[in-house]
CSV table of C-alpha atoms and ligand atoms in Angstrom, one decimal:
chain,number,residue,atom,x,y,z
A,1,MET,CA,141.1,1.0,-57.4
A,2,ALA,CA,141.3,-2.4,-59.1
A,3,ASN,CA,144.4,-4.5,-59.2
A,4,LEU,CA,145.9,-5.3,-62.6
A,5,THR,CA,144.2,-8.7,-62.8
A,6,ASP,CA,140.8,-7.3,-62.0
A,7,PHE,CA,141.4,-4.5,-64.6
A,8,CYS,CA,142.3,-7.1,-67.3
A,9,VAL,CA,139.3,-9.2,-66.5
A,10,GLN,CA,136.9,-6.2,-66.7
A,11,LEU,CA,138.6,-4.8,-69.8
A,12,PRO,CA,136.4,-5.6,-72.9
A,13,LYS,CA,138.5,-7.9,-75.0
A,14,ILE,CA,138.7,-9.5,-78.5
A,15,GLU,CA,139.6,-13.2,-78.8
A,16,VAL,CA,140.3,-14.4,-82.4
A,17,HIS,CA,142.7,-17.3,-82.0
A,18,ALA,CA,141.1,-20.0,-79.9
A,19,HIS,CA,140.9,-23.7,-81.0
A,20,ILE,CA,137.8,-25.3,-79.6
A,21,ASN,CA,139.5,-28.6,-78.5
A,22,GLY,CA,142.5,-26.8,-77.1
A,23,SER,CA,140.2,-24.5,-75.0
A,24,LEU,CA,138.5,-27.1,-72.8
A,25,SER,CA,139.0,-25.9,-69.2
A,26,PRO,CA,140.0,-28.5,-66.5
A,27,GLN,CA,136.4,-28.4,-65.2
A,28,THR,CA,135.0,-29.2,-68.7
A,29,MET,CA,137.5,-31.9,-69.2
A,30,ARG,CA,136.6,-33.4,-65.8
A,31,ALA,CA,132.9,-33.3,-66.7
A,32,LEU,CA,133.5,-35.0,-70.0
A,33,VAL,CA,135.8,-37.6,-68.5
A,34,ALA,CA,133.0,-38.4,-65.9
A,35,ARG,CA,130.6,-38.9,-68.7
A,36,LYS,CA,132.9,-41.3,-70.6
A,37,VAL,CA,135.1,-43.0,-68.0
A,38,ASP,CA,132.8,-46.1,-67.6
A,39,MET,CA,133.2,-46.9,-71.3
A,40,ASN,CA,136.9,-45.9,-71.4
A,41,PRO,CA,138.6,-46.2,-68.0
A,42,GLU,CA,142.0,-45.1,-69.4
A,43,LEU,CA,140.6,-41.5,-69.5
A,44,ALA,CA,140.7,-41.2,-65.7
A,45,ALA,CA,144.5,-41.3,-65.7
A,46,PHE,CA,145.1,-38.4,-68.1
A,47,GLU,CA,146.4,-35.0,-66.9
A,48,ILE,CA,147.5,-32.0,-68.8
A,49,PRO,CA,151.3,-31.6,-68.2
A,50,ASP,CA,152.7,-28.5,-66.5
A,51,SER,CA,155.0,-27.8,-69.4
A,52,LEU,CA,156.2,-29.4,-72.6
A,53,ASP,CA,159.6,-30.2,-73.8
A,54,ARG,CA,158.8,-29.6,-77.5
A,55,ILE,CA,155.9,-28.4,-79.6
A,56,ASP,CA,155.6,-32.0,-80.9
A,57,ASP,CA,154.4,-33.1,-77.5
A,58,PHE,CA,151.6,-30.6,-77.7
A,59,PHE,CA,150.0,-32.2,-80.8
A,60,SER,CA,150.0,-35.7,-79.2
A,61,LEU,CA,147.8,-34.4,-76.3
A,62,PHE,CA,144.9,-34.2,-78.8
A,63,LYS,CA,144.8,-38.0,-79.1
A,64,PHE,CA,143.4,-37.8,-75.5
A,65,ILE,CA,141.4,-34.6,-75.8
A,66,TYR,CA,139.6,-35.9,-79.0
A,67,GLN,CA,138.3,-38.9,-77.0
A,68,LEU,CA,136.4,-36.4,-74.8
A,69,THR,CA,134.7,-34.6,-77.7
A,70,ASP,CA,133.9,-37.7,-79.9
A,71,ASP,CA,130.1,-37.2,-80.1
A,72,GLU,CA,127.7,-34.4,-80.8
A,73,VAL,CA,126.4,-34.0,-77.2
A,74,SER,CA,130.0,-33.6,-75.9
A,75,VAL,CA,130.9,-31.1,-78.7
A,76,ALA,CA,127.8,-29.0,-77.9
A,77,PHE,CA,128.7,-29.1,-74.1
A,78,ALA,CA,132.3,-28.1,-74.8
A,79,THR,CA,131.4,-25.3,-77.1
A,80,GLN,CA,128.9,-23.8,-74.6
A,81,GLN,CA,131.3,-24.1,-71.7
A,82,ILE,CA,134.1,-22.4,-73.8
A,83,MET,CA,131.8,-19.5,-74.7
A,84,GLU,CA,130.7,-19.0,-71.1
A,85,GLU,CA,134.2,-19.0,-69.8
A,86,PHE,CA,135.4,-16.5,-72.4
A,87,ALA,CA,132.4,-14.2,-71.6
A,88,ALA,CA,133.1,-14.5,-67.9
A,89,ASP,CA,136.7,-13.4,-68.6
A,90,GLY,CA,135.5,-10.2,-70.3
A,91,VAL,CA,135.6,-11.2,-73.9
A,92,ARG,CA,133.0,-9.3,-76.0
A,93,TYR,CA,133.8,-10.6,-79.4
A,94,LEU,CA,135.0,-14.2,-80.0
A,95,GLU,CA,136.1,-16.0,-83.1
A,96,LEU,CA,136.4,-19.7,-82.2
A,97,ARG,CA,138.0,-22.0,-84.6
A,98,THR,CA,137.8,-25.8,-85.1
A,99,THR,CA,138.7,-28.6,-87.5
A,100,PRO,CA,135.7,-30.7,-88.7
A,101,ARG,CA,136.0,-34.2,-87.2
A,102,ALA,CA,134.0,-37.4,-87.7
A,103,ASN,CA,133.5,-40.4,-85.5
A,104,SER,CA,131.5,-43.1,-87.2
A,105,ALA,CA,131.2,-45.1,-84.0
A,106,LYS,CA,129.1,-42.4,-82.5
A,107,GLY,CA,127.3,-41.3,-85.7
A,108,MET,CA,129.2,-38.0,-85.9
A,109,THR,CA,130.1,-36.8,-89.3
A,110,LYS,CA,132.2,-33.7,-90.2
A,111,ALA,CA,129.0,-32.0,-91.3
A,112,SER,CA,127.2,-32.8,-88.0
A,113,TYR,CA,130.2,-31.8,-86.0
A,114,ILE,CA,130.2,-28.3,-87.6
A,115,ASP,CA,126.4,-28.1,-87.5
A,116,THR,CA,126.6,-28.9,-83.7
A,117,VAL,CA,129.2,-26.2,-83.1
A,118,LEU,CA,127.3,-23.6,-85.1
A,119,THR,CA,123.9,-24.4,-83.6
A,120,THR,CA,125.4,-24.2,-80.1
A,121,ILE,CA,126.9,-20.8,-81.0
A,122,ALA,CA,123.5,-19.6,-82.3
A,123,THR,CA,121.5,-20.8,-79.3
A,124,LYS,CA,123.9,-20.6,-76.3
A,125,CYS,CA,126.1,-17.6,-76.9
A,126,PRO,CA,126.0,-15.6,-73.6
A,127,ALA,CA,124.5,-12.2,-73.7
A,128,GLY,CA,127.0,-9.4,-74.2
A,129,MET,CA,129.3,-11.4,-76.4
A,130,LEU,CA,129.3,-12.1,-80.2
A,131,THR,CA,130.7,-15.5,-81.3
A,132,LYS,CA,131.7,-16.4,-84.8
A,133,LEU,CA,133.4,-19.5,-86.3
A,134,ILE,CA,136.6,-19.9,-88.3
A,135,ILE,CA,136.8,-23.3,-90.0
A,136,SER,CA,140.3,-24.9,-89.8
A,137,ILE,CA,142.1,-27.0,-92.4
A,138,ASP,CA,144.6,-29.3,-90.8
A,139,ARG,CA,148.1,-29.5,-92.4
A,140,ARG,CA,147.7,-33.3,-92.5
A,141,ASN,CA,144.5,-33.1,-94.6
A,142,THR,CA,144.6,-34.3,-98.2
A,143,LEU,CA,143.5,-31.8,-100.7
A,144,GLU,CA,140.2,-33.6,-101.0
A,145,GLU,CA,139.6,-33.3,-97.3
A,146,ALA,CA,140.5,-29.6,-97.3
A,147,GLN,CA,138.1,-29.0,-100.2
A,148,TYR,CA,135.4,-30.8,-98.3
A,149,THR,CA,136.0,-28.4,-95.3
A,150,VAL,CA,135.6,-25.5,-97.7
A,151,ASP,CA,132.3,-27.1,-98.9
A,152,LEU,CA,131.1,-27.2,-95.3
A,153,ALA,CA,132.0,-23.6,-94.8
A,154,LEU,CA,130.2,-22.5,-97.9
A,155,LYS,CA,127.1,-24.5,-97.1
A,156,ALA,CA,126.9,-23.4,-93.5
A,157,ARG,CA,127.2,-19.8,-94.5
A,158,GLU,CA,124.4,-20.2,-97.1
A,159,CYS,CA,122.3,-21.4,-94.2
A,160,GLY,CA,123.0,-18.2,-92.4
A,161,PHE,CA,125.6,-19.4,-89.9
A,162,PRO,CA,128.4,-17.1,-88.9
A,163,ILE,CA,131.4,-18.7,-90.5
A,164,VAL,CA,133.8,-15.8,-91.0
A,165,GLY,CA,137.1,-17.3,-92.1
A,166,VAL,CA,139.4,-20.2,-92.9
A,167,ASP,CA,142.5,-21.2,-91.0
A,168,LEU,CA,145.5,-23.4,-91.6
A,169,CYS,CA,146.6,-25.2,-88.5
A,170,GLY,CA,148.0,-28.5,-87.2
A,171,ASP,CA,151.2,-30.2,-86.6
A,172,VAL,CA,153.9,-27.8,-87.8
A,173,MET,CA,156.2,-30.7,-89.0
A,174,LYS,CA,153.5,-32.3,-91.1
A,175,GLY,CA,152.0,-31.7,-94.6
A,176,SER,CA,152.5,-28.6,-96.8
A,177,PHE,CA,150.6,-25.5,-97.6
A,178,GLU,CA,151.2,-25.9,-101.3
A,179,ALA,CA,149.4,-29.2,-101.4
A,180,LEU,CA,146.3,-27.5,-99.9
A,181,ARG,CA,146.5,-24.2,-101.7
A,182,PRO,CA,143.7,-24.9,-104.2
A,183,ALA,CA,141.3,-25.3,-101.2
A,184,PHE,CA,142.4,-21.9,-99.7
A,185,GLU,CA,142.1,-20.3,-103.2
A,186,ARG,CA,138.6,-21.6,-103.6
A,187,ALA,CA,137.6,-20.4,-100.1
A,188,ARG,CA,138.8,-17.0,-101.0
A,189,GLN,CA,137.3,-16.9,-104.6
A,190,GLN,CA,134.0,-18.7,-104.1
A,191,GLY,CA,133.3,-17.7,-100.5
A,192,GLN,CA,135.2,-14.4,-100.1
A,193,PHE,CA,136.5,-15.9,-96.8
A,194,PRO,CA,139.4,-14.1,-95.2
A,195,LEU,CA,142.3,-16.4,-94.4
A,196,THR,CA,144.4,-16.7,-91.3
A,197,LEU,CA,147.4,-19.0,-91.4
A,198,HIS,CA,149.6,-20.4,-88.6
A,199,PHE,CA,152.9,-19.0,-89.7
A,200,ASN,CA,156.5,-19.7,-88.9
A,201,GLU,CA,156.0,-21.3,-85.5
A,202,VAL,CA,159.3,-23.2,-85.8
A,203,LYS,CA,162.4,-22.8,-87.9
A,204,GLU,CA,161.5,-26.0,-89.9
A,205,ASN,CA,158.4,-24.1,-91.2
A,206,MET,CA,160.3,-21.0,-92.4
A,207,HIS,CA,160.9,-22.2,-95.9
A,208,GLU,CA,157.1,-22.1,-96.5
A,209,ALA,CA,156.8,-18.4,-95.7
A,210,PRO,CA,156.9,-17.1,-99.3
A,211,GLU,CA,154.1,-19.5,-100.4
A,212,LEU,CA,152.0,-18.7,-97.4
A,213,LEU,CA,152.4,-14.9,-97.9
A,214,SER,CA,151.7,-15.2,-101.7
A,215,ILE,CA,148.1,-16.0,-100.9
A,216,TYR,CA,147.7,-12.6,-99.1
A,217,PRO,CA,146.4,-13.9,-95.7
A,218,GLU,CA,144.3,-11.4,-93.8
A,219,ARG,CA,145.9,-12.4,-90.5
A,220,LEU,CA,148.8,-14.6,-89.3
A,221,GLY,CA,148.9,-16.8,-86.3
A,222,HIS,CA,152.1,-16.6,-84.2
A,223,ALA,CA,154.6,-15.4,-86.9
A,224,THR,CA,157.2,-16.3,-84.3
A,225,LEU,CA,160.3,-16.4,-86.6
A,226,LEU,CA,160.7,-13.8,-89.3
A,227,ASP,CA,163.4,-13.7,-91.8
A,228,ASP,CA,164.0,-10.3,-93.4
A,229,PRO,CA,161.9,-10.8,-96.6
A,230,SER,CA,158.9,-12.1,-94.6
A,231,ARG,CA,159.2,-9.2,-92.1
A,232,ALA,CA,159.3,-6.7,-94.9
A,233,ILE,CA,156.2,-8.1,-96.5
A,234,ILE,CA,154.2,-8.4,-93.2
A,235,TYR,CA,155.2,-4.8,-92.2
A,236,GLU,CA,154.5,-3.4,-95.6
A,237,ARG,CA,151.0,-5.0,-95.8
A,238,ALA,CA,150.4,-4.4,-92.1
A,239,VAL,CA,149.2,-8.0,-91.6
A,240,PRO,CA,147.8,-8.3,-88.1
A,241,VAL,CA,149.5,-11.0,-86.0
A,242,GLU,CA,147.6,-13.2,-83.5
A,243,ILE,CA,149.8,-13.3,-80.5
A,244,CYS,CA,149.7,-16.2,-78.1
A,245,MET,CA,152.4,-15.6,-75.5
A,246,THR,CA,151.8,-18.4,-73.1
A,247,SER,CA,151.2,-20.9,-75.9
A,248,ASN,CA,154.6,-20.1,-77.3
A,249,VAL,CA,156.5,-20.1,-74.0
A,250,PHE,CA,154.7,-23.4,-72.9
A,251,SER,CA,155.6,-25.1,-76.3
A,252,LYS,CA,159.1,-23.7,-76.2
A,253,THR,CA,158.9,-22.0,-79.6
A,254,VAL,CA,160.1,-18.8,-77.8
A,255,PRO,CA,162.6,-19.0,-75.0
A,256,SER,CA,160.8,-16.7,-72.5
A,257,TYR,CA,158.1,-14.0,-72.1
A,258,GLU,CA,160.8,-11.3,-72.1
A,259,ASP,CA,162.1,-12.6,-75.5
A,260,HIS,CA,158.6,-12.9,-77.0
A,261,HIS,CA,158.4,-11.4,-80.6
A,262,VAL,CA,155.4,-9.2,-79.6
A,263,LYS,CA,158.1,-6.9,-78.2
A,264,GLU,CA,159.2,-6.1,-81.7
A,265,LEU,CA,155.6,-5.5,-82.9
A,266,LEU,CA,155.0,-3.2,-80.0
A,267,GLU,CA,158.1,-1.2,-80.8
A,268,GLU,CA,157.1,-1.0,-84.5
A,269,GLY,CA,153.5,-0.1,-83.8
A,270,HIS,CA,152.5,-3.2,-85.9
A,271,PRO,CA,149.0,-4.5,-85.5
A,272,PHE,CA,148.6,-7.5,-83.2
A,273,ILE,CA,145.8,-9.2,-81.2
A,274,LEU,CA,146.5,-10.9,-77.8
A,275,CYS,CA,145.0,-14.3,-77.9
A,276,THR,CA,145.0,-17.6,-75.9
A,277,ASP,CA,145.4,-20.3,-78.7
A,278,ASP,CA,144.5,-23.2,-76.3
A,279,LYS,CA,143.5,-21.9,-72.9
A,280,GLY,CA,142.7,-25.5,-71.7
A,281,VAL,CA,146.1,-26.9,-72.5
A,282,PHE,CA,148.2,-23.8,-71.5
A,283,GLY,CA,146.1,-22.8,-68.5
A,284,SER,CA,146.0,-19.1,-69.3
A,285,ASP,CA,142.8,-17.1,-69.9
A,286,LEU,CA,142.8,-14.0,-72.1
A,287,SER,CA,142.8,-11.6,-69.2
A,288,ASN,CA,146.0,-13.4,-68.0
A,289,GLU,CA,147.6,-12.8,-71.4
A,290,TYR,CA,147.0,-9.1,-70.9
A,291,VAL,CA,148.5,-9.2,-67.4
A,292,LEU,CA,151.5,-11.0,-68.8
A,293,ALA,CA,151.9,-8.4,-71.6
A,294,ALA,CA,151.6,-5.6,-69.0
A,295,ASN,CA,154.1,-7.1,-66.6
A,296,THR,CA,156.6,-8.2,-69.2
A,297,PHE,CA,156.6,-5.0,-71.3
A,298,GLY,CA,155.6,-2.4,-68.8
A,299,LEU,CA,152.3,-1.5,-70.5
A,300,ASN,CA,150.0,0.7,-68.5
A,301,ARG,CA,146.3,0.5,-68.4
A,302,GLU,CA,145.8,3.0,-71.1
A,303,GLN,CA,148.1,1.0,-73.4
A,304,LEU,CA,146.2,-2.2,-72.5
A,305,PHE,CA,142.9,-0.6,-73.5
A,306,GLU,CA,144.5,0.6,-76.7
A,307,ALA,CA,145.8,-2.9,-77.5
A,308,SER,CA,142.3,-4.3,-77.0
A,309,PHE,CA,140.6,-1.4,-78.9
A,310,LYS,CA,142.9,-1.7,-81.9
A,311,SER,CA,142.3,-5.4,-82.1
A,312,ILE,CA,138.8,-4.6,-83.4
A,313,ASP,CA,140.4,-3.4,-86.7
A,314,ALA,CA,141.6,-7.0,-87.3
A,315,ILE,CA,138.4,-9.0,-86.7
A,316,PHE,CA,136.7,-10.9,-89.5
A,317,ALA,CA,133.6,-8.7,-89.5
A,318,ASN,CA,132.1,-5.9,-91.5
A,319,ASN,CA,132.5,-2.2,-90.7
A,320,GLU,CA,129.1,-2.0,-89.0
A,321,THR,CA,130.1,-4.6,-86.4
A,322,LYS,CA,133.4,-3.0,-85.9
A,323,ASP,CA,131.8,0.4,-85.3
A,324,GLN,CA,129.3,-1.2,-82.8
A,325,LEU,CA,132.2,-2.8,-80.9
A,326,ARG,CA,134.2,0.5,-80.9
A,327,ALA,CA,131.2,2.2,-79.4
A,328,ILE,CA,130.9,-0.5,-76.7
A,329,TRP,CA,134.6,-0.1,-75.9
A,330,GLY,CA,134.3,3.7,-75.8
A,331,ALA,CA,131.3,3.6,-73.5
A,332,TRP,CA,133.0,1.1,-71.2
A,333,LYS,CA,136.0,3.4,-70.9
A,334,ASN,CA,133.9,6.5,-70.1
A,335,GLN,CA,132.1,4.6,-67.4
A,336,HIS,CA,135.3,3.1,-65.9
A,337,GLN,CA,137.7,6.0,-65.7
A,338,ASP,CA,138.4,5.1,-62.0
A,339,LEU,CA,139.9,1.8,-63.1
A,340,PHE,CA,142.6,3.7,-65.1
A,341,THR,CA,144.3,5.2,-62.0
A,342,GLU,CA,146.9,2.7,-60.8
B,1,IMP,P1,140.2,-28.2,-82.9
B,1,IMP,O1,140.5,-27.8,-84.3
B,1,IMP,O2,139.0,-27.6,-82.3
B,1,IMP,O3,140.1,-29.8,-82.9
B,1,IMP,O4,141.4,-27.8,-82.0
B,1,IMP,C1,142.6,-28.6,-81.8
B,1,IMP,C2,143.5,-28.5,-83.0
B,1,IMP,O5,144.0,-27.2,-83.2
B,1,IMP,C3,144.8,-29.4,-82.9
B,1,IMP,O6,144.6,-30.7,-83.3
B,1,IMP,C4,145.8,-28.7,-83.8
B,1,IMP,O7,145.6,-29.2,-85.1
B,1,IMP,C5,145.3,-27.2,-83.8
B,1,IMP,N1,146.2,-26.4,-83.0
B,1,IMP,C6,146.0,-25.9,-81.8
B,1,IMP,N2,147.0,-25.1,-81.4
B,1,IMP,C7,147.8,-25.0,-82.5
B,1,IMP,C8,149.1,-24.4,-82.7
B,1,IMP,O8,149.6,-23.6,-81.9
B,1,IMP,N3,149.6,-24.6,-83.9
B,1,IMP,C9,149.1,-25.3,-84.9
B,1,IMP,N4,147.9,-26.0,-84.7
B,1,IMP,C10,147.3,-25.8,-83.5
B,2,ZN,ZN1,146.8,-22.0,-82.9
């Protein structure tokens, strides 16, 4: 009989909300610091804090993290490490996401950044796991920058790379979706890209909800705070929600695990996918998110399997891929009946 943690590691899982630069493990960060500390001694002093007072403090951490992935070799190394860590944690289907970033001092352009990530995915993805990429548009982008991100997505897909969607992310207090809407509309119309939008993380964002929902996003990230009209639309359309419990508790956008809004989704039978968001910053693997959900809401192993299995419905993939994954989940369950007795 396996303990709950072992069960959750072994359980085949879907991860669809993982920002590359938020997913650097402490080991990966240390390796990148070692590579760069001679040129930049200040890096040696940095540590990820144990908790944050406010979500604003989270976004400022990236001023440090981005110094670690400021060249193509580091980006490739980070991407490979992240894939290996997710695979070791039992993830069988991974949608990474990242914002194209340039650094002229090291000859990295936004195009070469994305090319590096995609080439690493194509050549270094561990056996037994599929990896795809969602391209992120940062709220602070100008419309021109956002359109360029869409250009990159369209071009990469033309070259046969697995870009599967477009995300809206970034500092919740900055920018506006409306200013960037034409880029999302073009991604949808020209590329048929499904959209996932970080949604209502904090109360200051809630006024944007009608605009975000009016583009018919295929998934929503967090959806922490719902007013009645948003809730009605999300339930009626059954929009799957990417749930990142530790991220929300760590950033203090929800008061505690017990008060997490996934409780309401569980009660309603609304589709959700347990995810990590930024496993490097928040120090929680996907298997740990399943443990937390089980311990907080009393889910048994059958229910954990069901949550993981149902997540397949919400991935940005065609029906053939979904059916293949369902078959893998089914076979795993048949072979591991012994793990279901607690
Ligand atoms: P990157 O896109 O790979 O560089 O990953 C880091 C970026 O993801 C950060 O700079 C943020 O813009 C974004 N990000 C990570 N977590 C969150 C979140 O919870 N809300 C909004 N944006 C986020
Ligand atoms: Zn996120």
